[in-house]
Short mmCIF file of C-alpha atoms and ligand atoms in Angstrom, two decimals:
data_model
loop_
_atom_site.label_atom_id
_atom_site.label_comp_id
_atom_site.label_asym_id
_atom_site.label_seq_id
_atom_site.Cartn_x
_atom_site.Cartn_y
_atom_site.Cartn_z
CA MET N 6 127.96 78.29 115.70
CA THR N 7 125.83 77.23 112.74
CA HIS N 8 123.51 75.18 114.88
CA GLU N 9 123.02 78.10 117.25
CA LEU N 10 122.32 80.46 114.37
CA VAL N 11 119.78 78.07 112.90
CA GLU N 12 118.01 77.80 116.24
CA LYS N 13 117.91 81.59 116.54
CA SER N 14 116.51 81.93 113.03
CA LYS N 15 113.73 79.49 113.90
CA LYS N 16 113.01 81.23 117.16
CA TYR N 17 112.92 84.89 116.08
CA LEU N 18 112.25 85.21 112.36
CA TRP N 19 109.14 85.27 110.22
CA LEU N 20 110.19 85.17 106.57
CA PRO N 21 108.42 86.69 103.55
CA PHE N 22 106.37 84.42 101.27
CA THR N 23 107.33 81.49 103.49
CA GLN N 24 105.34 78.84 105.29
CA MET N 25 107.50 78.79 108.40
CA LYS N 26 106.70 75.12 108.90
CA ASP N 27 108.67 74.49 105.69
CA TYR N 28 111.53 76.70 106.86
CA ASP N 29 111.77 74.87 110.19
CA LYS N 30 112.22 71.61 108.29
CA ASP N 31 114.80 72.93 105.82
CA PRO N 32 116.47 76.02 107.25
CA LEU N 33 119.10 77.90 105.27
CA ILE N 34 121.27 80.84 106.27
CA ILE N 35 123.40 82.59 103.66
CA GLU N 36 126.60 84.04 104.99
CA SER N 37 128.60 85.24 102.00
CA GLY N 38 128.69 85.39 98.24
CA ASN N 39 131.12 85.75 95.38
CA GLY N 40 130.33 86.06 91.67
CA THR N 41 127.39 83.87 90.74
CA LYS N 42 127.62 81.83 93.95
CA VAL N 43 126.46 82.25 97.52
CA LYS N 44 127.68 80.31 100.55
CA ASP N 45 125.67 79.22 103.59
CA SER N 46 126.70 79.35 107.24
CA ALA N 47 127.90 75.73 107.07
CA GLY N 48 130.18 76.53 104.11
CA LYS N 49 128.14 74.88 101.33
CA GLU N 50 128.16 76.78 98.01
CA TYR N 51 125.22 77.27 95.67
CA TYR N 52 124.72 78.87 92.28
CA ASP N 53 122.45 81.87 92.62
CA GLY N 54 120.08 80.50 89.98
CA PHE N 55 117.43 83.14 90.61
CA SER N 56 119.71 86.17 91.10
CA SER N 57 118.61 86.34 94.77
CA VAL N 58 115.00 86.68 93.61
CA TRP N 59 115.53 88.49 90.33
CA LEU N 60 117.89 91.22 91.52
CA ASN N 61 121.52 90.40 90.95
CA VAL N 62 123.25 91.52 87.75
CA HIS N 63 127.06 91.47 88.08
CA GLY N 64 127.36 88.69 90.64
CA HIS N 65 128.02 89.16 94.34
CA ARG N 66 130.85 91.28 95.77
CA LYS N 67 131.43 93.13 92.53
CA LYS N 68 134.46 95.25 93.35
CA GLU N 69 133.26 98.46 91.70
CA LEU N 70 129.88 98.31 93.43
CA ASP N 71 131.47 97.64 96.82
CA GLU N 72 133.76 100.63 96.25
CA ALA N 73 130.91 102.92 95.23
CA ILE N 74 129.20 102.33 98.56
CA LYS N 75 132.41 102.83 100.53
CA ASN N 76 133.13 106.08 98.68
CA GLN N 77 129.64 107.39 99.30
CA LEU N 78 129.96 106.48 103.00
CA GLU N 79 132.91 108.85 103.21
CA LYS N 80 130.47 111.66 102.43
CA ILE N 81 127.05 110.78 103.89
CA ALA N 82 124.77 107.73 104.11
CA HIS N 83 121.37 109.37 103.84
CA SER N 84 119.52 112.66 103.80
CA THR N 85 115.89 113.30 102.93
CA LEU N 86 114.36 113.99 99.52
CA LEU N 87 111.38 115.84 101.00
CA GLY N 88 111.73 119.34 99.66
CA MET N 89 115.43 118.95 98.78
CA THR N 90 117.65 116.56 96.91
CA ASN N 91 121.13 115.06 97.15
CA VAL N 92 124.04 114.56 94.79
CA PRO N 93 123.75 110.89 93.72
CA ALA N 94 119.92 111.01 93.48
CA THR N 95 120.23 113.95 91.09
CA GLU N 96 123.00 112.42 88.98
CA LEU N 97 121.17 109.11 88.85
CA ALA N 98 117.92 110.75 87.71
CA GLU N 99 119.70 112.30 84.72
CA LYS N 100 121.33 108.99 83.81
CA LEU N 101 118.05 107.08 84.10
CA VAL N 102 116.15 109.53 81.92
CA GLN N 103 118.80 109.08 79.22
CA LEU N 104 118.18 105.33 79.29
CA THR N 105 114.38 105.17 79.40
CA PRO N 106 111.95 105.51 76.48
CA GLU N 107 112.04 109.10 75.27
CA LYS N 108 108.63 110.21 76.61
CA LEU N 109 109.65 109.32 80.17
CA THR N 110 111.45 112.35 81.52
CA ARG N 111 110.70 112.45 85.26
CA VAL N 112 111.97 110.25 88.08
CA PHE N 113 110.15 109.64 91.39
CA TYR N 114 112.13 107.48 93.81
CA SER N 115 111.00 104.87 96.32
CA ASP N 116 112.40 101.75 97.99
CA SER N 117 110.70 98.74 96.40
CA GLY N 118 108.89 97.65 93.28
CA ALA N 119 105.56 97.54 95.11
CA GLU N 120 105.99 101.16 96.19
CA ALA N 121 106.96 102.20 92.67
CA MET N 122 103.66 100.67 91.52
CA GLU N 123 101.64 102.31 94.34
CA ILE N 124 103.09 105.63 93.25
CA ALA N 125 102.21 105.00 89.60
CA LEU N 126 98.62 104.13 90.58
CA LYS N 127 98.21 107.20 92.80
CA MET N 128 99.78 109.49 90.19
CA ALA N 129 97.44 108.12 87.50
CA PHE N 130 94.44 108.59 89.75
CA GLN N 131 95.36 112.12 90.81
CA TYR N 132 96.34 113.15 87.28
CA TRP N 133 92.74 112.87 86.12
CA GLN N 134 91.44 114.56 89.27
CA ASN N 135 93.87 117.44 88.76
CA LYS N 136 92.75 117.69 85.14
CA GLY N 137 89.06 117.85 86.13
CA LYS N 138 88.15 114.49 84.59
CA THR N 139 86.93 113.31 87.97
CA LYS N 140 84.98 110.29 86.73
CA LYS N 141 88.17 108.49 85.72
CA GLN N 142 88.74 106.55 88.94
CA SER N 143 89.12 102.87 88.16
CA PHE N 144 91.87 100.64 86.79
CA ILE N 145 92.25 97.76 84.39
CA ALA N 146 94.47 94.94 85.64
CA MET N 147 95.65 91.89 83.72
CA HIS N 148 94.74 88.32 84.68
CA ASN N 149 97.52 86.73 86.72
CA GLY N 150 99.37 90.06 86.94
CA TYR N 151 101.75 90.66 89.81
CA HIS N 152 102.95 94.08 90.95
CA GLY N 153 104.03 93.58 94.55
CA ASP N 154 102.40 92.98 97.91
CA THR N 155 101.09 96.28 99.24
CA ILE N 156 97.31 96.73 99.07
CA GLY N 157 97.28 99.00 96.01
CA ALA N 158 99.68 96.77 94.09
CA VAL N 159 97.63 93.73 95.13
CA SER N 160 94.45 95.45 93.90
CA VAL N 161 95.83 95.49 90.36
CA GLY N 162 97.36 92.03 90.77
CA SER N 163 95.54 88.76 90.33
CA VAL N 164 97.62 85.76 91.29
CA ASP N 165 94.81 83.96 93.15
CA LEU N 166 97.13 82.03 95.45
CA PHE N 167 98.57 85.24 96.90
CA HIS N 168 95.68 87.65 96.45
CA ASP N 169 92.31 85.91 96.98
CA ILE N 170 92.24 86.22 100.74
CA TYR N 171 92.65 90.01 100.64
CA GLY N 172 89.69 90.49 98.28
CA PRO N 173 87.61 92.54 100.72
CA LEU N 174 90.50 94.95 101.32
CA MET N 175 91.19 95.81 97.69
CA PHE N 176 89.87 98.57 95.49
CA LYS N 177 87.99 97.12 92.55
CA SER N 178 89.73 96.75 89.24
CA LEU N 179 88.48 95.45 85.91
CA LYS N 180 90.32 92.40 84.60
CA ALA N 181 91.56 91.85 81.07
CA PRO N 182 93.02 88.59 79.74
CA ILE N 183 96.68 87.87 78.99
CA PRO N 184 97.53 85.67 76.02
CA ASN N 185 98.96 82.47 77.53
CA VAL N 186 99.86 80.56 74.37
CA TYR N 187 100.75 77.25 76.03
CA ARG N 188 97.42 77.18 77.86
CA SER N 189 95.34 78.36 74.90
CA GLU N 190 93.27 75.95 72.82
CA SER N 191 94.84 76.68 69.46
CA GLU N 192 98.39 77.38 70.70
CA ASP N 193 98.51 79.92 67.89
CA PRO N 194 100.23 83.04 69.26
CA ILE N 195 98.62 85.47 66.83
CA GLN N 196 95.10 84.17 67.36
CA CYS N 197 95.65 84.11 71.09
CA ARG N 198 96.95 87.69 71.06
CA ASP N 199 94.14 89.05 68.90
CA GLU N 200 91.43 87.41 71.03
CA CYS N 201 92.83 89.10 74.13
CA LEU N 202 93.13 92.47 72.39
CA HIS N 203 89.50 92.22 71.24
CA ILE N 204 88.27 91.55 74.75
CA LEU N 205 90.33 94.48 76.03
CA GLU N 206 88.95 96.77 73.35
CA ASP N 207 85.36 95.81 74.20
CA LEU N 208 86.05 96.63 77.84
CA LEU N 209 87.65 99.97 76.98
CA LYS N 210 84.89 100.90 74.56
CA GLU N 211 82.28 100.41 77.24
CA LYS N 212 84.10 101.77 80.30
CA HIS N 213 86.86 104.15 79.24
CA GLU N 214 85.17 107.20 80.72
CA GLU N 215 85.61 105.73 84.21
CA ILE N 216 89.06 104.25 83.68
CA ALA N 217 92.16 106.10 84.83
CA ALA N 218 94.83 103.62 83.80
CA LEU N 219 95.71 100.08 82.82
CA SER N 220 98.60 98.28 84.51
CA ILE N 221 100.60 95.54 82.87
CA GLU N 222 103.93 93.78 83.31
CA SER N 223 106.30 94.48 80.45
CA MET N 224 106.49 91.73 77.75
CA ILE N 225 106.41 88.85 80.25
CA GLN N 226 104.45 87.99 83.40
CA GLY N 227 107.04 86.91 85.96
CA ALA N 228 105.16 85.69 89.02
CA ALA N 229 102.47 84.09 86.84
CA GLY N 230 105.18 81.64 85.77
CA MET N 231 107.27 83.46 83.15
CA VAL N 232 104.46 83.84 80.63
CA VAL N 233 105.90 85.58 77.56
CA TYR N 234 103.43 87.63 75.49
CA PRO N 235 103.12 86.94 71.76
CA ASP N 236 104.76 89.52 69.47
CA GLY N 237 102.75 92.69 69.19
CA PHE N 238 100.64 92.24 72.31
CA LEU N 239 102.21 94.99 74.43
CA LYS N 240 102.17 97.31 71.42
CA GLY N 241 98.52 96.46 70.81
CA VAL N 242 97.70 97.33 74.42
CA ARG N 243 99.55 100.65 74.04
CA GLU N 244 97.53 101.51 70.94
CA LEU N 245 94.24 100.72 72.67
CA CYS N 246 95.17 102.80 75.73
CA SER N 247 95.96 105.76 73.49
CA LYS N 248 92.79 105.29 71.44
CA TYR N 249 90.58 105.30 74.55
CA ASP N 250 92.48 107.94 76.54
CA VAL N 251 93.55 105.61 79.34
CA LEU N 252 97.02 105.89 80.90
CA MET N 253 99.33 102.91 80.47
CA ILE N 254 101.36 101.84 83.51
CA VAL N 255 104.11 99.42 82.53
CA ASP N 256 105.74 97.37 85.28
CA GLU N 257 109.43 96.82 84.44
CA VAL N 258 110.39 95.85 88.00
CA ALA N 259 111.42 92.33 86.97
CA ALA N 260 112.10 92.82 83.26
CA GLY N 261 114.00 96.12 83.40
CA PHE N 262 117.76 96.64 83.52
CA GLY N 263 118.86 94.17 80.92
CA ARG N 264 117.03 91.08 82.12
CA THR N 265 115.29 90.45 78.78
CA GLY N 266 118.23 91.39 76.55
CA LYS N 267 117.16 95.05 76.24
CA MET N 268 117.71 97.75 78.84
CA PHE N 269 113.91 97.92 79.30
CA ALA N 270 111.66 95.18 77.95
CA CYS N 271 109.22 97.65 76.36
CA GLU N 272 112.02 98.49 73.89
CA HIS N 273 111.34 95.12 72.21
CA GLU N 274 108.21 96.76 70.76
CA ASN N 275 109.05 100.46 70.99
CA VAL N 276 106.33 100.98 73.56
CA GLN N 277 106.25 104.33 75.36
CA PRO N 278 104.37 104.00 78.64
CA ASP N 279 102.81 106.98 80.46
CA LEU N 280 104.12 105.60 83.75
CA MET N 281 106.77 102.97 84.28
CA ALA N 282 107.86 101.24 87.49
CA ALA N 283 111.36 99.84 87.87
CA GLY N 284 113.39 98.38 90.74
CA LYS N 285 115.14 95.05 91.30
CA GLY N 286 118.20 95.26 88.99
CA ILE N 287 118.57 99.04 89.34
CA THR N 288 121.27 98.72 92.02
CA GLY N 289 122.71 95.50 90.60
CA GLY N 290 120.97 93.72 93.49
CA TYR N 291 122.70 95.69 96.23
CA LEU N 292 120.33 98.14 97.90
CA PRO N 293 116.61 98.91 97.87
CA ILE N 294 115.99 101.66 95.31
CA ALA N 295 112.98 101.78 93.00
CA VAL N 296 111.71 104.34 90.53
CA THR N 297 108.45 105.49 88.99
CA PHE N 298 109.08 107.20 85.67
CA THR N 299 106.59 109.49 84.06
CA THR N 300 106.09 112.01 81.28
CA GLU N 301 106.40 115.79 81.28
CA GLU N 302 102.67 115.98 80.62
CA MET N 303 101.86 114.05 83.81
CA TYR N 304 104.35 116.17 85.76
CA GLU N 305 102.80 119.40 84.57
CA ALA N 306 99.33 118.35 85.74
CA PHE N 307 100.68 118.50 89.33
CA TYR N 308 102.75 121.69 88.92
CA ASP N 309 100.87 124.74 90.24
CA ASP N 310 100.56 127.18 93.16
CA TYR N 311 100.46 125.28 96.45
CA GLU N 312 96.93 126.52 97.27
CA LYS N 313 95.57 124.71 94.21
CA LEU N 314 96.23 121.45 96.11
CA LYS N 315 97.68 119.62 93.15
CA THR N 316 100.82 118.47 95.00
CA PHE N 317 101.59 114.75 94.95
CA PHE N 318 101.40 113.98 98.68
CA HIS N 319 103.45 110.82 98.80
CA GLY N 320 106.91 109.86 100.08
CA HIS N 321 108.90 107.50 102.25
CA SER N 322 111.55 108.03 104.91
CA TYR N 323 114.39 106.59 102.84
CA THR N 324 113.32 107.93 99.42
CA GLY N 325 116.41 108.73 97.30
CA ASN N 326 118.82 107.10 99.75
CA GLN N 327 122.34 108.27 98.92
CA LEU N 328 124.08 104.92 99.34
CA GLY N 329 121.48 103.27 97.13
CA CYS N 330 121.65 105.96 94.44
CA ALA N 331 125.46 105.88 94.48
CA VAL N 332 125.55 102.14 93.89
CA ALA N 333 122.83 102.43 91.21
CA LEU N 334 124.94 105.01 89.38
CA GLU N 335 127.96 102.73 89.44
CA ASN N 336 125.75 99.84 88.32
CA LEU N 337 124.67 101.84 85.27
CA ARG N 338 128.26 102.80 84.54
CA LEU N 339 129.12 99.08 84.52
CA PHE N 340 126.18 98.38 82.21
CA GLU N 341 127.93 100.61 79.71
CA SER N 342 131.57 99.70 80.25
CA GLU N 343 130.91 95.95 80.33
CA ASN N 344 128.16 95.95 77.69
CA ILE N 345 125.87 94.07 80.08
CA VAL N 346 122.76 94.30 77.90
CA GLY N 347 124.62 93.00 74.84
CA GLN N 348 126.12 90.22 76.94
CA ALA N 349 122.70 89.26 78.30
CA ALA N 350 121.26 89.07 74.78
CA GLU N 351 124.09 86.84 73.65
CA LYS N 352 123.93 84.58 76.73
CA ALA N 353 120.18 84.32 76.22
CA ASP N 354 120.74 82.86 72.72
CA TYR N 355 123.10 80.30 74.17
CA LEU N 356 120.61 79.49 76.93
CA ARG N 357 117.81 79.02 74.41
CA ASP N 358 119.85 76.27 72.78
CA ILE N 359 120.79 74.40 75.93
CA LEU N 360 117.34 74.70 77.53
CA GLN N 361 115.87 72.80 74.56
CA GLU N 362 117.33 69.65 76.10
CA LEU N 363 114.80 69.90 78.90
CA TYR N 364 111.98 69.11 76.47
CA SER N 365 113.30 65.56 76.37
CA LEU N 366 112.21 65.08 80.01
CA ALA N 367 108.95 63.25 80.62
CA HIS N 368 107.29 66.04 82.62
CA VAL N 369 108.54 69.24 81.05
CA GLY N 370 105.48 70.70 79.32
CA ASP N 371 106.79 74.08 78.27
CA VAL N 372 110.07 76.01 78.35
CA ARG N 373 109.52 79.76 78.20
CA GLN N 374 112.18 82.41 77.91
CA LEU N 375 112.63 86.09 77.24
CA GLY N 376 116.29 87.02 77.48
CA MET N 377 117.61 85.77 80.81
CA MET N 378 114.15 85.21 82.32
CA CYS N 379 113.22 81.55 81.99
CA GLY N 380 110.39 79.35 83.25
CA ILE N 381 110.12 75.59 82.91
CA GLU N 382 106.57 74.36 83.39
CA LEU N 383 106.23 70.86 84.83
CA VAL N 384 103.07 68.90 84.13
CA ALA N 385 101.72 65.48 85.08
CA SER N 386 100.97 64.75 81.43
CA LYS N 387 102.62 66.33 78.43
CA GLU N 388 99.79 65.19 76.14
CA THR N 389 96.90 66.66 78.12
CA LYS N 390 98.98 69.36 79.89
CA GLU N 391 97.31 68.26 83.10
CA PRO N 392 99.10 69.80 86.07
CA PHE N 393 100.44 67.82 88.99
CA PRO N 394 98.12 67.80 92.01
CA PHE N 395 98.64 71.02 94.02
CA GLU N 396 99.37 69.14 97.25
CA LYS N 397 102.29 67.24 95.68
CA ARG N 398 104.24 70.53 95.54
CA VAL N 399 106.37 69.26 92.72
CA GLY N 400 107.99 72.64 91.96
CA TYR N 401 108.90 73.08 95.61
CA HIS N 402 110.45 69.62 95.86
CA VAL N 403 112.42 70.18 92.67
CA SER N 404 113.82 73.38 94.19
CA LEU N 405 114.82 71.51 97.37
CA LYS N 406 116.56 68.90 95.25
CA MET N 407 118.39 71.61 93.31
CA ARG N 408 119.51 73.09 96.59
CA GLU N 409 120.98 69.74 97.55
CA LEU N 410 122.74 69.67 94.16
CA GLY N 411 124.16 73.17 94.65
CA MET N 412 121.79 75.73 93.16
CA LEU N 413 119.18 78.05 94.65
CA THR N 414 115.95 79.09 92.98
CA ARG N 415 112.30 79.52 93.93
CA PRO N 416 109.53 78.06 91.79
CA MET N 417 106.20 79.67 90.97
CA GLY N 418 103.93 76.68 91.60
CA ASP N 419 105.17 74.00 89.22
CA VAL N 420 107.06 76.45 87.05
CA ILE N 421 110.78 76.27 87.76
CA VAL N 422 112.19 79.78 87.63
CA PHE N 423 115.64 80.16 86.11
CA MET N 424 116.98 83.69 86.20
CA PRO N 425 120.74 83.64 86.70
CA PRO N 426 122.87 86.79 87.14
CA LEU N 427 123.37 88.47 83.75
CA VAL N 428 127.12 87.94 83.86
CA SER N 429 126.95 84.14 84.35
CA THR N 430 129.40 82.49 81.96
CA LYS N 431 128.32 79.92 79.40
CA GLU N 432 130.02 77.25 81.45
CA GLU N 433 128.08 78.29 84.56
CA LEU N 434 124.83 78.39 82.59
CA ALA N 435 125.46 74.86 81.35
CA ASP N 436 126.25 73.69 84.91
CA MET N 437 123.08 75.24 86.27
CA THR N 438 120.99 73.72 83.47
CA ALA N 439 122.46 70.30 84.26
CA ILE N 440 121.44 70.71 87.90
CA MET N 441 117.89 71.62 86.87
CA LYS N 442 117.73 68.64 84.57
CA GLU N 443 118.88 66.21 87.23
CA ALA N 444 116.55 67.61 89.90
CA ILE N 445 113.49 67.61 87.60
CA THR N 446 114.24 64.05 86.47
CA GLU N 447 114.69 62.69 90.01
CA VAL N 448 111.74 64.40 91.63
CA THR N 449 109.18 63.82 88.86
CA ALA N 450 110.17 60.14 88.67
CA VAL N 451 108.90 59.55 92.19
CA VAL N 452 105.75 61.72 92.20
CA VAL N 453 103.95 59.55 89.68
C1 PLP X 510 109.20 91.83 92.29
C2 PLP X 510 108.15 92.52 91.50
C3 PLP X 510 107.42 93.59 92.04
C4 PLP X 510 107.56 94.01 93.47
O1 PLP X 510 108.82 94.50 93.79
P1 PLP X 510 109.31 94.51 95.31
O2 PLP X 510 110.60 95.22 95.27
O3 PLP X 510 109.43 93.06 95.72
O4 PLP X 510 108.25 95.21 96.08
C5 PLP X 510 106.55 94.26 91.22
N1 PLP X 510 106.37 93.88 89.94
C6 PLP X 510 107.02 92.86 89.39
C7 PLP X 510 106.78 92.51 87.97
C8 PLP X 510 107.92 92.12 90.15
O5 PLP X 510 108.56 91.07 89.63
#
């Protein structure tokens, strides 16, 4: 049975972000899951060390979430949000608005983080058109930013490995630097932050009349390799956007819903975005729902008689899906009743302590963490911070070794991503850390 399934997967599938030549060598088919573990079709169990790519919150097969979907199924699975709404989408919108920063009062649904970002970009663009400031048409994007894989989201992204090839397809955006303390000369967070803010201010001073919005990941760049901003950076960016009348789009797709030890990461610095994208953890990792939040002021710029042509002409077939909204509602109820955000903050403190051990390894250059989002950067030399040669694929081989040892995760280059479900127990966190340690030690010992 397993062999047959593996052969079928090789014959028919083309997987996202995957060199299929790698998959054909090391195929894997997940069949079930329970708590923080998933099981493959051959019966081998693995810790879900990356929350099934940054989604899972309460573990797999959480009874209440399973029930919420079953209960909703008794009523209806889906109906459209074009021109009408449904019960769970409406209830969820109210709940979400209560949780988000105060200025964000409107909810626009979609199905993925990339779409939530596309919507934010189009809303920002049209806002200025609707307001008659027609010159404001371009965007500022951050170096190494990642907002998803559709063309608009890629246009404000800049992870070269993923994005370079699509250059000719993208709309142009201006790039501003992100303070990467580990890779900076001084390694002084404050100096590093202020240098970046100065460069951003120079750019805004010169170009603000043509700039509609700036897009930035909240508090930490995930896909860039878990790069945590120095204190005050996000707040500094907010202040500059306000000063130069540029909208601020904050991407909370990875960091939102408790992942950093706050419900939304921008709460760490009391930042109020004009637009905010969220997704991933919103359904506890169950179904594809995403949201673009915005302010009443933005909303009002689109609210007029139809003939004025200010309508936001955007939507998707499954927008506001009832099963998805029902499970998201139950997810948020669990956030409250099980104090998930408080738990995550406490677990993160524990993790910070045990992850320190990794510094003792010969090739661990940096251990970065914000809440339950962690990145371990592997380098050829700790003294010079020289990376391993690209073709050695050290991060990839470490992840294969971890898989052998019973834990799944996906690296970003040579940064090992560790992002366990928020409810992982301390014992499980210690187990997972031990697996990382063993895999890093074994693999790096043979590369050099
Ligand atoms: C995952 C992610 C996205 C894209 O979300 P999808 O649901 O995969 O389209 C956007 N921004 C950030 C910061 C992400 O981590």
